[in-house]
């Protein structure tokens, strides 16, 4: 039925229908109301579109989003699945993975070149991921789409593992990457509020 799938090693893994089902739950209005309110306040403070993403295999997927009311918009709708190495949130997930897991994932297939700015060298990407891990800030400098920049921060649980990310993106005609870096304090305040609402450990409840 597509809810489970068996891999080459005979183990069961989550199928595409179950992934869609879980995304629907995360995006549910009642379940996600506090999260969406936090995103709305963040978008209003920053003046740009904000979103939340989670890890989905070798992609990052949008599960909440607040579009700021500008005439120039970038259409990345809920459910969009984007490459890890070319997105601000995706690089955060990579930076916090175990090195062995990250190596296995990145070496599975060539890194896609989405724009002239996309990093496709594993060595160059690893060097950038070290900086991202140190700063706890992911960034996309026109690496996914030409003319778009983005900044993201992690939403940690009590065990310091990433639950998901909160990010802002904007067209370069309106904001530079340095401009978005000035939004990091606001992003971190939102991340702290999201942690309190959604990322408490089961053992702490």
PDB file of C-alpha atoms in Angstrom, residues 42-201:
ATOM      1  CA  UNK A  42       9.014  36.069  12.971  1.00  0.00           C
ATOM      2  CA  UNK A  43       8.054  36.891   9.372  1.00  0.00           C
ATOM      3  CA  UNK A  44       6.461  40.136  10.551  1.00  0.00           C
ATOM      4  CA  UNK A  45       9.581  41.080  12.538  1.00  0.00           C
ATOM      5  CA  UNK A  46      12.011  40.243   9.729  1.00  0.00           C
ATOM      6  CA  UNK A  47       9.813  41.319   6.828  1.00  0.00           C
ATOM      7  CA  UNK A  48      10.549  38.199   4.762  1.00  0.00           C
ATOM      8  CA  UNK A  49       9.137  34.711   4.192  1.00  0.00           C
ATOM      9  CA  UNK A  50       9.945  32.196   6.951  1.00  0.00           C
ATOM     10  CA  UNK A  51       9.613  28.427   7.032  1.00  0.00           C
ATOM     11  CA  UNK A  52      10.235  25.257   9.023  1.00  0.00           C
ATOM     12  CA  UNK A  53      11.867  22.210   7.470  1.00  0.00           C
ATOM     13  CA  UNK A  54      12.633  18.674   8.536  1.00  0.00           C
ATOM     14  CA  UNK A  55      14.972  15.968   7.289  1.00  0.00           C
ATOM     15  CA  UNK A  56      13.484  13.439   4.861  1.00  0.00           C
ATOM     16  CA  UNK A  57      16.136  10.939   3.772  1.00  0.00           C
ATOM     17  CA  UNK A  58      18.483  12.774   1.425  1.00  0.00           C
ATOM     18  CA  UNK A  59      16.213  15.828   1.181  1.00  0.00           C
ATOM     19  CA  UNK A  60      14.864  18.580   3.376  1.00  0.00           C
ATOM     20  CA  UNK A  61      11.110  19.145   3.256  1.00  0.00           C
ATOM     21  CA  UNK A  62       9.013  22.241   4.073  1.00  0.00           C
ATOM     22  CA  UNK A  63       6.253  21.497   6.585  1.00  0.00           C
ATOM     23  CA  UNK A  64       5.291  25.041   7.647  1.00  0.00           C
ATOM     24  CA  UNK A  65       5.667  28.395   5.952  1.00  0.00           C
ATOM     25  CA  UNK A  66       4.564  32.014   6.274  1.00  0.00           C
ATOM     26  CA  UNK A  67       4.709  34.044   3.074  1.00  0.00           C
ATOM     27  CA  UNK A  68       5.442  37.719   3.639  1.00  0.00           C
ATOM     28  CA  UNK A  69       3.406  40.046   1.463  1.00  0.00           C
ATOM     29  CA  UNK A  70       5.919  41.221  -1.131  1.00  0.00           C
ATOM     30  CA  UNK A  71       5.210  41.533  -4.892  1.00  0.00           C
ATOM     31  CA  UNK A  72       8.355  39.510  -5.672  1.00  0.00           C
ATOM     32  CA  UNK A  73       7.976  36.018  -4.187  1.00  0.00           C
ATOM     33  CA  UNK A  74       9.785  32.688  -4.429  1.00  0.00           C
ATOM     34  CA  UNK A  75       7.442  29.743  -4.850  1.00  0.00           C
ATOM     35  CA  UNK A  76       8.627  27.029  -2.464  1.00  0.00           C
ATOM     36  CA  UNK A  77       5.364  25.521  -1.239  1.00  0.00           C
ATOM     37  CA  UNK A  78       4.626  23.155   1.664  1.00  0.00           C
ATOM     38  CA  UNK A  79       5.922  19.693   0.898  1.00  0.00           C
ATOM     39  CA  UNK A  80       8.762  20.952  -1.310  1.00  0.00           C
ATOM     40  CA  UNK A  81      11.669  18.493  -1.060  1.00  0.00           C
ATOM     41  CA  UNK A  82      15.046  20.122  -1.651  1.00  0.00           C
ATOM     42  CA  UNK A  83      18.670  18.896  -1.812  1.00  0.00           C
ATOM     43  CA  UNK A  84      20.601  19.018   1.443  1.00  0.00           C
ATOM     44  CA  UNK A  85      23.888  20.330   0.046  1.00  0.00           C
ATOM     45  CA  UNK A  86      22.316  23.353  -1.680  1.00  0.00           C
ATOM     46  CA  UNK A  87      20.012  24.691   1.058  1.00  0.00           C
ATOM     47  CA  UNK A  88      20.564  26.542   4.320  1.00  0.00           C
ATOM     48  CA  UNK A  89      18.500  24.055   6.336  1.00  0.00           C
ATOM     49  CA  UNK A  90      19.852  21.024   4.509  1.00  0.00           C
ATOM     50  CA  UNK A  91      23.431  21.998   5.296  1.00  0.00           C
ATOM     51  CA  UNK A  92      22.503  22.366   8.967  1.00  0.00           C
ATOM     52  CA  UNK A  93      21.196  18.792   9.013  1.00  0.00           C
ATOM     53  CA  UNK A  94      24.386  17.603   7.321  1.00  0.00           C
ATOM     54  CA  UNK A  95      26.600  19.549   9.722  1.00  0.00           C
ATOM     55  CA  UNK A  96      25.040  17.862  12.760  1.00  0.00           C
ATOM     56  CA  UNK A  97      25.068  14.323  11.368  1.00  0.00           C
ATOM     57  CA  UNK A  98      27.579  11.744  12.496  1.00  0.00           C
ATOM     58  CA  UNK A  99      30.565  11.963  10.085  1.00  0.00           C
ATOM     59  CA  UNK A 100      30.096   8.358   8.953  1.00  0.00           C
ATOM     60  CA  UNK A 101      26.400   8.917   8.207  1.00  0.00           C
ATOM     61  CA  UNK A 102      27.112  12.165   6.362  1.00  0.00           C
ATOM     62  CA  UNK A 103      29.886  10.566   4.297  1.00  0.00           C
ATOM     63  CA  UNK A 104      27.651   7.653   3.293  1.00  0.00           C
ATOM     64  CA  UNK A 105      24.857  10.026   2.276  1.00  0.00           C
ATOM     65  CA  UNK A 106      27.006  12.466   0.295  1.00  0.00           C
ATOM     66  CA  UNK A 107      28.937   9.761  -1.539  1.00  0.00           C
ATOM     67  CA  UNK A 108      25.820   7.889  -2.628  1.00  0.00           C
ATOM     68  CA  UNK A 109      25.398  10.082  -5.730  1.00  0.00           C
ATOM     69  CA  UNK A 110      27.077  13.122  -7.348  1.00  0.00           C
ATOM     70  CA  UNK A 111      26.021  16.448  -5.820  1.00  0.00           C
ATOM     71  CA  UNK A 112      23.623  18.237  -8.170  1.00  0.00           C
ATOM     72  CA  UNK A 113      24.728  21.595  -9.554  1.00  0.00           C
ATOM     73  CA  UNK A 114      21.636  23.788  -9.240  1.00  0.00           C
ATOM     74  CA  UNK A 115      23.364  27.124  -9.938  1.00  0.00           C
ATOM     75  CA  UNK A 116      26.852  28.434 -10.584  1.00  0.00           C
ATOM     76  CA  UNK A 117      27.188  28.919  -6.820  1.00  0.00           C
ATOM     77  CA  UNK A 118      26.297  25.362  -5.796  1.00  0.00           C
ATOM     78  CA  UNK A 119      29.097  23.496  -4.021  1.00  0.00           C
ATOM     79  CA  UNK A 120      29.622  20.124  -5.700  1.00  0.00           C
ATOM     80  CA  UNK A 121      33.025  19.291  -4.210  1.00  0.00           C
ATOM     81  CA  UNK A 122      32.839  17.058  -1.142  1.00  0.00           C
ATOM     82  CA  UNK A 123      36.010  18.616   0.273  1.00  0.00           C
ATOM     83  CA  UNK A 124      34.703  22.173  -0.108  1.00  0.00           C
ATOM     84  CA  UNK A 125      31.340  21.195   1.338  1.00  0.00           C
ATOM     85  CA  UNK A 126      32.950  19.516   4.372  1.00  0.00           C
ATOM     86  CA  UNK A 127      34.950  22.680   5.065  1.00  0.00           C
ATOM     87  CA  UNK A 128      31.770  24.757   4.916  1.00  0.00           C
ATOM     88  CA  UNK A 129      29.893  22.311   7.152  1.00  0.00           C
ATOM     89  CA  UNK A 130      32.568  22.704   9.853  1.00  0.00           C
ATOM     90  CA  UNK A 131      31.898  26.456   9.882  1.00  0.00           C
ATOM     91  CA  UNK A 132      28.130  25.879   9.935  1.00  0.00           C
ATOM     92  CA  UNK A 133      28.450  23.487  12.889  1.00  0.00           C
ATOM     93  CA  UNK A 134      30.636  25.984  14.742  1.00  0.00           C
ATOM     94  CA  UNK A 135      28.255  28.924  14.190  1.00  0.00           C
ATOM     95  CA  UNK A 136      24.996  26.893  14.276  1.00  0.00           C
ATOM     96  CA  UNK A 137      23.895  28.912  11.243  1.00  0.00           C
ATOM     97  CA  UNK A 138      23.109  27.415   7.842  1.00  0.00           C
ATOM     98  CA  UNK A 139      23.278  29.568   4.737  1.00  0.00           C
ATOM     99  CA  UNK A 140      22.422  29.386   1.047  1.00  0.00           C
ATOM    100  CA  UNK A 141      24.210  31.956  -1.106  1.00  0.00           C
ATOM    101  CA  UNK A 142      22.271  31.506  -4.376  1.00  0.00           C
ATOM    102  CA  UNK A 143      23.123  27.787  -4.275  1.00  0.00           C
ATOM    103  CA  UNK A 144      19.592  26.451  -4.783  1.00  0.00           C
ATOM    104  CA  UNK A 145      18.144  29.195  -6.970  1.00  0.00           C
ATOM    105  CA  UNK A 146      19.971  32.052  -8.669  1.00  0.00           C
ATOM    106  CA  UNK A 147      18.798  35.289  -7.097  1.00  0.00           C
ATOM    107  CA  UNK A 148      17.785  33.757  -3.733  1.00  0.00           C
ATOM    108  CA  UNK A 149      19.638  33.757  -0.410  1.00  0.00           C
ATOM    109  CA  UNK A 150      18.662  32.062   2.851  1.00  0.00           C
ATOM    110  CA  UNK A 151      19.697  31.692   6.494  1.00  0.00           C
ATOM    111  CA  UNK A 152      18.578  28.980   8.917  1.00  0.00           C
ATOM    112  CA  UNK A 153      19.089  28.010  12.559  1.00  0.00           C
ATOM    113  CA  UNK A 154      18.463  24.665  14.263  1.00  0.00           C
ATOM    114  CA  UNK A 155      15.590  23.902  16.604  1.00  0.00           C
ATOM    115  CA  UNK A 156      17.150  21.600  19.206  1.00  0.00           C
ATOM    116  CA  UNK A 157      15.531  19.227  21.661  1.00  0.00           C
ATOM    117  CA  UNK A 158      16.758  18.877  25.247  1.00  0.00           C
ATOM    118  CA  UNK A 159      19.337  16.305  24.125  1.00  0.00           C
ATOM    119  CA  UNK A 160      20.790  18.883  21.699  1.00  0.00           C
ATOM    120  CA  UNK A 161      19.607  16.978  18.624  1.00  0.00           C
ATOM    121  CA  UNK A 162      17.928  18.834  15.761  1.00  0.00           C
ATOM    122  CA  UNK A 163      14.157  18.420  15.663  1.00  0.00           C
ATOM    123  CA  UNK A 164      13.795  20.704  12.651  1.00  0.00           C
ATOM    124  CA  UNK A 165      15.009  24.092  11.401  1.00  0.00           C
ATOM    125  CA  UNK A 166      13.589  27.584  11.106  1.00  0.00           C
ATOM    126  CA  UNK A 167      14.737  29.664   8.148  1.00  0.00           C
ATOM    127  CA  UNK A 168      14.226  32.859   6.213  1.00  0.00           C
ATOM    128  CA  UNK A 169      14.852  33.415   2.512  1.00  0.00           C
ATOM    129  CA  UNK A 170      14.659  36.421   0.229  1.00  0.00           C
ATOM    130  CA  UNK A 171      15.446  37.505  -3.337  1.00  0.00           C
ATOM    131  CA  UNK A 172      18.829  39.175  -3.750  1.00  0.00           C
ATOM    132  CA  UNK A 173      17.067  42.180  -5.277  1.00  0.00           C
ATOM    133  CA  UNK A 174      15.799  42.906  -1.765  1.00  0.00           C
ATOM    134  CA  UNK A 175      18.275  41.355   0.685  1.00  0.00           C
ATOM    135  CA  UNK A 176      21.891  40.201   0.628  1.00  0.00           C
ATOM    136  CA  UNK A 177      23.190  37.249   2.620  1.00  0.00           C
ATOM    137  CA  UNK A 178      24.803  39.730   5.039  1.00  0.00           C
ATOM    138  CA  UNK A 179      21.416  41.433   5.464  1.00  0.00           C
ATOM    139  CA  UNK A 180      19.861  38.083   6.398  1.00  0.00           C
ATOM    140  CA  UNK A 181      22.659  37.362   8.883  1.00  0.00           C
ATOM    141  CA  UNK A 182      21.385  40.348  10.881  1.00  0.00           C
ATOM    142  CA  UNK A 183      18.159  38.339  11.347  1.00  0.00           C
ATOM    143  CA  UNK A 184      19.931  35.531  13.238  1.00  0.00           C
ATOM    144  CA  UNK A 185      19.008  36.828  16.734  1.00  0.00           C
ATOM    145  CA  UNK A 186      15.321  36.877  15.730  1.00  0.00           C
ATOM    146  CA  UNK A 187      15.602  33.398  14.229  1.00  0.00           C
ATOM    147  CA  UNK A 188      17.206  32.074  17.424  1.00  0.00           C
ATOM    148  CA  UNK A 189      14.465  33.572  19.590  1.00  0.00           C
ATOM    149  CA  UNK A 190      11.894  31.840  17.391  1.00  0.00           C
ATOM    150  CA  UNK A 191      13.876  28.584  17.563  1.00  0.00           C
ATOM    151  CA  UNK A 192      13.891  28.756  21.372  1.00  0.00           C
ATOM    152  CA  UNK A 193      10.116  29.274  21.394  1.00  0.00           C
ATOM    153  CA  UNK A 194       9.652  26.347  18.993  1.00  0.00           C
ATOM    154  CA  UNK A 195      11.853  24.132  21.172  1.00  0.00           C
ATOM    155  CA  UNK A 196       9.698  24.913  24.200  1.00  0.00           C
ATOM    156  CA  UNK A 197       6.517  24.081  22.255  1.00  0.00           C
ATOM    157  CA  UNK A 198       7.546  21.056  20.214  1.00  0.00           C
ATOM    158  CA  UNK A 199      10.910  19.533  21.118  1.00  0.00           C
ATOM    159  CA  UNK A 200      10.764  18.508  24.741  1.00  0.00           C
ATOM    160  CA  UNK A 201      12.096  15.000  25.388  1.00  0.00           C
TER     161      UNK A 201
END
